[in-house]
mmCIF file of C-alpha atoms and ligand atoms in Angstrom:
data_model
loop_
_atom_site.group_PDB
_atom_site.id
_atom_site.type_symbol
_atom_site.label_atom_id
_atom_site.label_comp_id
_atom_site.label_asym_id
_atom_site.label_seq_id
_atom_site.Cartn_x
_atom_site.Cartn_y
_atom_site.Cartn_z
ATOM 1 C CA UNK A 1 95.331 36.432 32.492
ATOM 2 C CA UNK A 2 94.484 39.099 30.222
ATOM 3 C CA UNK A 3 92.078 42.488 30.532
ATOM 4 C CA UNK A 4 88.254 42.742 31.122
ATOM 5 C CA UNK A 5 86.301 43.122 27.445
ATOM 6 C CA UNK A 6 86.181 46.432 26.706
ATOM 7 C CA UNK A 7 83.154 48.992 27.538
ATOM 8 C CA UNK A 8 80.621 48.810 24.586
ATOM 9 C CA UNK A 9 81.418 52.739 23.677
ATOM 10 C CA UNK A 10 77.658 53.242 24.331
ATOM 11 C CA UNK A 11 77.960 51.960 27.621
ATOM 12 C CA UNK A 12 81.422 54.274 28.449
ATOM 13 C CA UNK A 13 79.354 57.332 27.149
ATOM 14 C CA UNK A 14 77.251 56.724 29.718
ATOM 15 C CA UNK A 15 79.866 56.826 32.110
ATOM 16 C CA UNK A 16 80.930 59.798 31.485
ATOM 17 C CA UNK A 17 77.483 61.119 31.781
ATOM 18 C CA UNK A 18 77.324 59.898 34.856
ATOM 19 C CA UNK A 19 79.966 61.160 36.639
ATOM 20 C CA UNK A 20 79.699 64.595 35.660
ATOM 21 C CA UNK A 21 76.673 64.550 37.332
ATOM 22 C CA UNK A 22 78.550 63.068 40.177
ATOM 23 C CA UNK A 23 75.648 60.125 40.091
ATOM 24 C CA UNK A 24 77.211 56.916 41.259
ATOM 25 C CA UNK A 25 74.201 54.387 40.892
ATOM 26 C CA UNK A 26 74.557 52.715 38.368
ATOM 27 C CA UNK A 27 74.063 49.073 37.506
ATOM 28 C CA UNK A 28 77.565 47.126 37.777
ATOM 29 C CA UNK A 29 79.450 46.409 34.689
ATOM 30 C CA UNK A 30 78.565 42.397 35.088
ATOM 31 C CA UNK A 31 74.450 43.087 35.173
ATOM 32 C CA UNK A 32 75.044 45.430 32.211
ATOM 33 C CA UNK A 33 76.562 42.442 30.736
ATOM 34 C CA UNK A 34 73.559 40.609 31.300
ATOM 35 C CA UNK A 35 71.390 43.046 29.957
ATOM 36 C CA UNK A 36 72.866 43.125 27.048
ATOM 37 C CA UNK A 37 72.914 39.464 26.563
ATOM 38 C CA UNK A 38 69.582 39.427 27.248
ATOM 39 C CA UNK A 39 68.755 42.477 24.890
ATOM 40 C CA UNK A 40 70.509 41.309 21.749
ATOM 41 C CA UNK A 41 67.592 38.045 21.881
ATOM 42 C CA UNK A 42 64.455 40.615 21.879
ATOM 43 C CA UNK A 43 62.715 42.495 19.377
ATOM 44 C CA UNK A 44 59.504 44.869 20.472
ATOM 45 C CA UNK A 45 59.837 47.295 23.229
ATOM 46 C CA UNK A 46 61.811 46.833 25.713
ATOM 47 C CA UNK A 47 61.587 48.995 29.198
ATOM 48 C CA UNK A 48 63.622 49.811 31.946
ATOM 49 C CA UNK A 49 62.518 51.096 35.486
ATOM 50 C CA UNK A 50 64.137 53.573 37.035
ATOM 51 C CA UNK A 51 67.052 55.320 33.925
ATOM 52 C CA UNK A 52 69.487 57.040 37.151
ATOM 53 C CA UNK A 53 71.393 58.318 34.854
ATOM 54 C CA UNK A 54 71.441 56.060 31.814
ATOM 55 C CA UNK A 55 74.295 53.261 32.825
ATOM 56 C CA UNK A 56 71.627 49.884 31.929
ATOM 57 C CA UNK A 57 69.379 51.985 29.465
ATOM 58 C CA UNK A 58 73.460 52.148 27.041
ATOM 59 C CA UNK A 59 74.039 48.611 28.214
ATOM 60 C CA UNK A 60 70.135 47.492 27.123
ATOM 61 C CA UNK A 61 71.137 49.146 23.630
ATOM 62 C CA UNK A 62 74.593 48.160 23.158
ATOM 63 C CA UNK A 63 73.019 44.714 22.705
ATOM 64 C CA UNK A 64 69.812 45.095 20.946
ATOM 65 C CA UNK A 65 70.572 43.956 17.718
ATOM 66 C CA UNK A 66 66.727 44.451 15.333
ATOM 67 C CA UNK A 67 64.380 47.539 15.385
ATOM 68 C CA UNK A 68 63.152 47.160 18.970
ATOM 69 C CA UNK A 69 62.894 50.591 20.750
ATOM 70 C CA UNK A 70 63.957 50.979 24.612
ATOM 71 C CA UNK A 71 61.785 53.232 26.413
ATOM 72 C CA UNK A 72 63.141 53.734 30.913
ATOM 73 C CA UNK A 73 61.709 56.300 33.110
ATOM 74 C CA UNK A 74 63.743 58.143 35.842
ATOM 75 C CA UNK A 75 61.841 60.099 38.230
ATOM 76 C CA UNK A 76 64.226 62.867 39.051
ATOM 77 C CA UNK A 77 64.149 65.230 35.986
ATOM 78 C CA UNK A 78 67.581 66.271 36.656
ATOM 79 C CA UNK A 79 69.326 62.769 35.970
ATOM 80 C CA UNK A 80 66.473 61.679 33.376
ATOM 81 C CA UNK A 81 67.664 65.059 31.680
ATOM 82 C CA UNK A 82 71.109 64.123 31.776
ATOM 83 C CA UNK A 83 70.488 60.112 30.303
ATOM 84 C CA UNK A 84 68.647 61.607 28.199
ATOM 85 C CA UNK A 85 71.632 63.678 26.058
ATOM 86 C CA UNK A 86 73.153 59.952 26.185
ATOM 87 C CA UNK A 87 70.786 58.999 23.206
ATOM 88 C CA UNK A 88 69.809 62.208 21.287
ATOM 89 C CA UNK A 89 70.815 60.570 17.866
ATOM 90 C CA UNK A 90 69.282 57.490 18.826
ATOM 91 C CA UNK A 91 65.768 57.107 17.435
ATOM 92 C CA UNK A 92 65.353 53.427 19.053
ATOM 93 C CA UNK A 93 65.993 55.131 22.591
ATOM 94 C CA UNK A 94 63.752 57.033 24.914
ATOM 95 C CA UNK A 95 64.301 58.491 28.440
ATOM 96 C CA UNK A 96 61.275 59.630 30.190
ATOM 97 C CA UNK A 97 61.267 62.001 33.165
ATOM 98 C CA UNK A 98 58.438 60.039 34.821
ATOM 99 C CA UNK A 99 57.779 57.741 37.454
ATOM 100 C CA UNK A 100 57.714 54.312 35.397
ATOM 101 C CA UNK A 101 54.172 53.647 36.297
ATOM 102 C CA UNK A 102 53.220 56.148 34.027
ATOM 103 C CA UNK A 103 55.104 53.546 31.179
ATOM 104 C CA UNK A 104 52.260 50.772 31.556
ATOM 105 C CA UNK A 105 50.720 51.535 28.366
ATOM 106 C CA UNK A 106 53.021 51.480 26.645
ATOM 107 C CA UNK A 107 53.827 47.360 26.572
ATOM 108 C CA UNK A 108 53.621 44.673 27.016
ATOM 109 C CA UNK A 109 57.159 44.521 27.094
ATOM 110 C CA UNK A 110 59.878 41.769 25.777
ATOM 111 C CA UNK A 111 62.602 42.606 28.415
ATOM 112 C CA UNK A 112 61.862 45.046 31.012
ATOM 113 C CA UNK A 113 64.322 46.201 34.182
ATOM 114 C CA UNK A 114 63.323 46.358 36.985
ATOM 115 C CA UNK A 115 65.949 48.954 38.549
ATOM 116 C CA UNK A 116 63.861 51.394 40.402
ATOM 117 C CA UNK A 117 64.835 50.518 44.226
ATOM 118 C CA UNK A 118 61.758 50.406 45.830
ATOM 119 C CA UNK A 119 60.791 46.540 46.714
ATOM 120 C CA UNK A 120 57.561 47.043 47.380
ATOM 121 C CA UNK A 121 56.498 48.697 44.080
ATOM 122 C CA UNK A 122 57.922 45.704 41.700
ATOM 123 C CA UNK A 123 56.280 43.042 43.020
ATOM 124 C CA UNK A 124 54.887 39.861 40.675
ATOM 125 C CA UNK A 125 51.152 41.098 40.730
ATOM 126 C CA UNK A 126 51.718 44.503 40.080
ATOM 127 C CA UNK A 127 54.405 43.769 37.027
ATOM 128 C CA UNK A 128 53.366 40.701 35.643
ATOM 129 C CA UNK A 129 50.341 41.956 33.010
ATOM 130 C CA UNK A 130 53.067 44.573 31.404
ATOM 131 C CA UNK A 131 55.274 41.546 30.133
ATOM 132 C CA UNK A 132 54.374 39.737 26.855
ATOM 133 C CA UNK A 133 54.293 36.011 26.314
ATOM 134 C CA UNK A 134 58.278 35.038 26.778
ATOM 135 C CA UNK A 135 59.230 38.615 27.229
ATOM 136 C CA UNK A 136 62.410 38.075 30.121
ATOM 137 C CA UNK A 137 61.590 40.342 33.566
ATOM 138 C CA UNK A 138 65.497 41.428 35.044
ATOM 139 C CA UNK A 139 66.027 42.823 39.130
ATOM 140 C CA UNK A 140 69.118 42.709 40.464
ATOM 141 C CA UNK A 141 71.224 44.105 43.544
ATOM 142 C CA UNK A 142 70.788 40.727 45.514
ATOM 143 C CA UNK A 143 73.533 39.311 47.704
ATOM 144 C CA UNK A 144 73.580 35.245 46.244
ATOM 145 C CA UNK A 145 71.815 33.287 49.995
ATOM 146 C CA UNK A 146 72.332 29.357 50.287
ATOM 147 C CA UNK A 147 69.120 29.849 52.084
ATOM 148 C CA UNK A 148 65.177 28.984 50.885
ATOM 149 C CA UNK A 149 63.121 30.629 51.237
ATOM 150 C CA UNK A 150 66.371 33.898 50.697
ATOM 151 C CA UNK A 151 66.906 35.598 53.652
ATOM 152 C CA UNK A 152 68.059 39.986 53.442
ATOM 153 C CA UNK A 153 69.212 41.472 56.250
ATOM 154 C CA UNK A 154 67.956 38.396 58.466
ATOM 155 C CA UNK A 155 64.406 38.784 57.384
ATOM 156 C CA UNK A 156 62.555 36.553 54.493
ATOM 157 C CA UNK A 157 62.935 38.356 51.404
ATOM 158 C CA UNK A 158 59.643 37.919 49.873
ATOM 159 C CA UNK A 159 60.018 39.738 46.613
ATOM 160 C CA UNK A 160 62.659 37.512 45.351
ATOM 161 C CA UNK A 161 60.846 34.603 46.836
ATOM 162 C CA UNK A 162 57.716 36.411 44.677
ATOM 163 C CA UNK A 163 59.717 36.101 41.614
ATOM 164 C CA UNK A 164 61.430 32.793 41.738
ATOM 165 C CA UNK A 165 58.066 31.216 42.563
ATOM 166 C CA UNK A 166 54.907 32.782 40.778
ATOM 167 C CA UNK A 167 53.676 30.761 38.806
ATOM 168 C CA UNK A 168 53.120 33.005 35.847
ATOM 169 C CA UNK A 169 56.557 33.390 35.302
ATOM 170 C CA UNK A 170 59.840 30.430 35.226
ATOM 171 C CA UNK A 171 62.299 32.006 36.690
ATOM 172 C CA UNK A 172 65.976 31.395 37.889
ATOM 173 C CA UNK A 173 68.311 33.793 39.916
ATOM 174 C CA UNK A 174 71.857 33.608 38.845
ATOM 175 C CA UNK A 175 75.213 34.536 40.311
ATOM 176 C CA UNK A 176 76.818 37.201 38.419
ATOM 177 C CA UNK A 177 79.667 37.820 40.651
ATOM 178 C CA UNK A 178 80.854 36.609 44.107
ATOM 179 C CA UNK A 179 78.274 39.034 46.051
ATOM 180 C CA UNK A 180 75.577 39.649 43.626
ATOM 181 C CA UNK A 181 72.797 37.858 41.752
ATOM 182 C CA UNK A 182 70.299 38.647 39.607
ATOM 183 C CA UNK A 183 66.845 37.492 39.336
ATOM 184 C CA UNK A 184 65.827 36.404 35.208
ATOM 185 C CA UNK A 185 61.678 35.700 34.856
ATOM 186 C CA UNK A 186 60.446 34.743 32.183
ATOM 187 C CA UNK A 187 56.482 35.510 31.132
ATOM 188 C CA UNK A 188 54.673 31.386 30.298
HETATM 189 C C1 SAM B 1 69.794 52.135 41.228
HETATM 190 S S1 SAM B 1 68.701 53.026 40.009
HETATM 191 C C2 SAM B 1 69.122 52.961 38.782
HETATM 192 C C3 SAM B 1 70.040 53.017 37.832
HETATM 193 C C4 SAM B 1 70.080 52.240 36.692
HETATM 194 N N1 SAM B 1 68.950 51.391 36.218
HETATM 195 C C5 SAM B 1 71.463 51.739 36.027
HETATM 196 O O1 SAM B 1 71.230 50.628 35.617
HETATM 197 O O2 SAM B 1 72.497 52.462 35.897
HETATM 198 C C6 SAM B 1 67.560 54.093 40.643
HETATM 199 C C7 SAM B 1 66.877 54.588 39.538
HETATM 200 O O3 SAM B 1 65.259 54.677 40.361
HETATM 201 C C8 SAM B 1 64.660 56.337 40.218
HETATM 202 N N2 SAM B 1 63.835 55.737 41.076
HETATM 203 C C9 SAM B 1 62.848 55.651 41.768
HETATM 204 N N3 SAM B 1 61.720 55.539 41.731
HETATM 205 C C10 SAM B 1 61.426 55.480 40.497
HETATM 206 C C11 SAM B 1 59.713 55.463 40.185
HETATM 207 N N4 SAM B 1 58.701 54.858 40.891
HETATM 208 N N5 SAM B 1 60.256 55.664 38.473
HETATM 209 C C12 SAM B 1 60.519 56.145 38.446
HETATM 210 N N6 SAM B 1 62.304 56.006 38.623
HETATM 211 C C13 SAM B 1 62.019 55.942 39.782
HETATM 212 C C14 SAM B 1 65.452 56.750 40.991
HETATM 213 O O4 SAM B 1 65.809 58.272 40.794
HETATM 214 C C15 SAM B 1 67.265 56.641 40.622
HETATM 215 O O5 SAM B 1 68.229 57.334 39.793
#
């Protein structure tokens, strides 16, 4: 047995900011490592809907290898301000205190992390045109489920079903931990 890999320094910094703000609704490290891995394949503009305190943004930044830029929108101005501090010296990252819908005209995106926590807003129809061909959408916080259609809380999980079957995307649900899964959907 050995210790898990170290956190990238920018992610540690984001955790420090979260701790100071008393904010705990950040993505788990397994999702973060997935985001970093996917970001490492990207150019152009990556976006995040729902910044929180910047942990997911930091994971994305840790993976980006090129001159790609990252924009992230957070509705709560205090959280957005705290997250923006993490990247104050980094011109490739912009955190906006805004509803994510204000980023609509900044696409198309090469990667889009949908993490605003409002499933009804991030259905395939409202997102598909924001993603470039070959672009990747990531959604997390699902509970792995062997049934089809997928069930969450005793009901058919229509969001997950939509994302996994829409013809505009090739999509897969991957388990990132025994109790957590994410959807990765690539725009055709
Ligand atoms: C799960 S947290 C984000 C965690 C963050 N992405 C991370 O990985 O650390 C969800 C955040 O989305 C924000 N949010 C909710 N609705 C939003 C909207 N319409 N536009 C922008 N942000 C929104 C909430 O204020 C909350 O801070």
